[in-house]
Amino acid sequence: MTVLDRLSLNQATVKRLGVAAAADLCARHGIGAIGLWREPVAEIGLDAAVAAVRAAGLRVSSLCRGGFFTHADPVDRQAAVADNKAAIGEAAALGTDTLILVSGGLVPGSRDIGLARRMIADAIGELVPVAQSHGVRLGIEALHPVFAADRCVVTRLGEALDLAAQFPADAVGVVVDTYHLWWDAALSSDIARARNRIVSYQLSDWILPLPADTLLGRGHVGDGHIDFPPIAAAVAAAGYAGPIEVEIFNEAVWSAPPDETATTVIDRFPQAF
Amino acid sequence: MTVLDRLSLNQATVKRLGVAAAADLCARHGIGAIGLWREPVAEIGLDAAVAAVRAAGLRVSSLCRGGFFTHADPVDRQAAVADNKAAIGEAAALGTDTLILVSGGLVPGSRDIGLARRMIADAIGELVPVAQSHGVRLGIEALHPVFAADRCVVTRLGEALDLAAQFPADAVGVVVDTYHLWWDAALSSDIARARNRIVSYQLSDWILPLPADTLLGRGHVGDGHIDFPPIAAAVAAAGYAGPIEVEIFNEAVWSAPPDETATTVIDRFPQAF
């Protein structure tokens, strides 16, 4: 087994491709796993998506994404929980045991970040039995603090872990995403205490200058400022041996020919170890 | 004494004004203190700056800024330390006991964030005796992680505190800046353990969308997403009773008439408590 056997292409890296084309791309380039997104799965329908990844001989490393639990209106909160229950079912149907959660930003109209955090914990609590019955683990993803107000108040791996620790490890884990976490002085110690809770390890690089749309400021491994090998070593030492997704939000990457993107992803992947 | 007696206008909020004009603005609006920047002080000369703030009857709450310790070339590192020693002297001459440090990003050409952190600790160690001999405290400012690569690898109050704790409390403290720290789930507990180490408390709001120049995405208190009163209460409970600076980097604020800016700063200030 080489490190390349652990590579998974997150579909967001080739955002312009549908599920079938992305699966075909992986198969042609010898990438054995794919991380899928709910929207493109819905576009062709769950059954067709399942068929496409099977036909390509791929494993599905994760489904992105559930979450967005923070709403002022209780009806909206319940709708979010219901939608996340559906996402758990989709993950199971797609044959992945991991549903990635982006938990949500501040509650609209409120500056109370503690309120947002409590809503997230409550929602995850409602999802746990559903996740367990489907054999799916919820992966709490800490997002970079630049997204704290509008996308995710969970901003550090340590915070994600403290939240996950309130629930059984077979139902709730954490995501380690280099782009979101690289700056944190506590990262290596937090990864160490994440043992048995890491459900996904995702790679992209922190590049400067930031683009106008902050969401799209990610680069191929090696194009930016992140020192990947110590993070990979910490994740391995914490016992994580699953697929490693490359997930890049970047307009230039999206505009590049997908075969070129796949080649670059494969070429750069060993630099992350 | 009202809360307004604690207001200090950081000169960066009226960036287009020189020291004398900014000092005059404060005096006319009844603001009793000012936070100065080295560049505009140098523009009119240190003696003239001292005279201007004295003539206006102002206290100087801090001098911004020292730091930027992370350089690949040892000659550059020594130059940075020498420049910071000069800054300590300037702070003392201006009658403030606080020099604010923005420590520096990754070392150019290196992704080793630990190396950058060690360079910062080493440089501060060299500055401590000079700071003590001048009666000036160095305020380590944690910057928002969005600036970690290029401006400051110290990204959380807890990290700033761990760094400060390596030195005597009369020489090295920390800065609490709402804009940089608001998102951190450990903020209130870190403020509590910052007792006797807080040398400056600075206010500005986190506004969205981020501007193209991320440095300029700060708003007047109340214009953004930060819940100020709990932070103010934690800072007060930690024993900090000094001046509170309003420091806003924002092109629209800089383009507004300075009297309008001063009025808005004063009007909004009570909302921070």
Coordinates of C-alpha atoms in Angstrom, one line a residue, chain A residues 46 63 81-99 126-138 170-171:
Chain A
L46 CA -29.5 9.0 -5.1
L63 CA -20.8 12.9 2.2
V81 CA -32.6 18.4 11.9
A82 CA -35.0 16.6 9.5
D83 CA -32.8 17.5 6.6
N84 CA -29.8 16.1 8.4
K85 CA -31.6 12.9 9.2
A86 CA -32.2 12.6 5.4
A87 CA -28.5 13.3 4.8
I88 CA -27.6 10.4 7.2
G89 CA -29.8 8.1 5.1
E90 CA -28.2 9.3 1.9
A91 CA -24.7 8.7 3.4
A92 CA -25.6 5.1 4.3
A93 CA -27.1 4.5 0.9
L94 CA -23.9 5.8 -0.8
G95 CA -21.9 3.4 1.3
T96 CA -20.0 5.9 3.4
D97 CA -19.9 5.9 7.2
T98 CA -19.2 9.7 7.4
L99 CA -21.4 12.7 7.1
E126 CA -31.2 14.7 18.1
L127 CA -29.2 13.1 15.2
V128 CA -27.2 10.7 17.3
P129 CA -29.7 7.8 17.4
V130 CA -30.4 8.2 13.7
A131 CA -26.7 8.1 12.9
Q132 CA -26.2 5.1 15.1
S133 CA -29.1 3.2 13.5
H134 CA -27.5 3.8 10.1
G135 CA -23.9 3.1 11.1
V136 CA -22.9 6.6 10.1
R137 CA -20.7 8.9 12.0
L138 CA -21.3 12.7 12.2
D170 CA -19.5 5.6 17.3
A171 CA -21.9 8.4 16.4

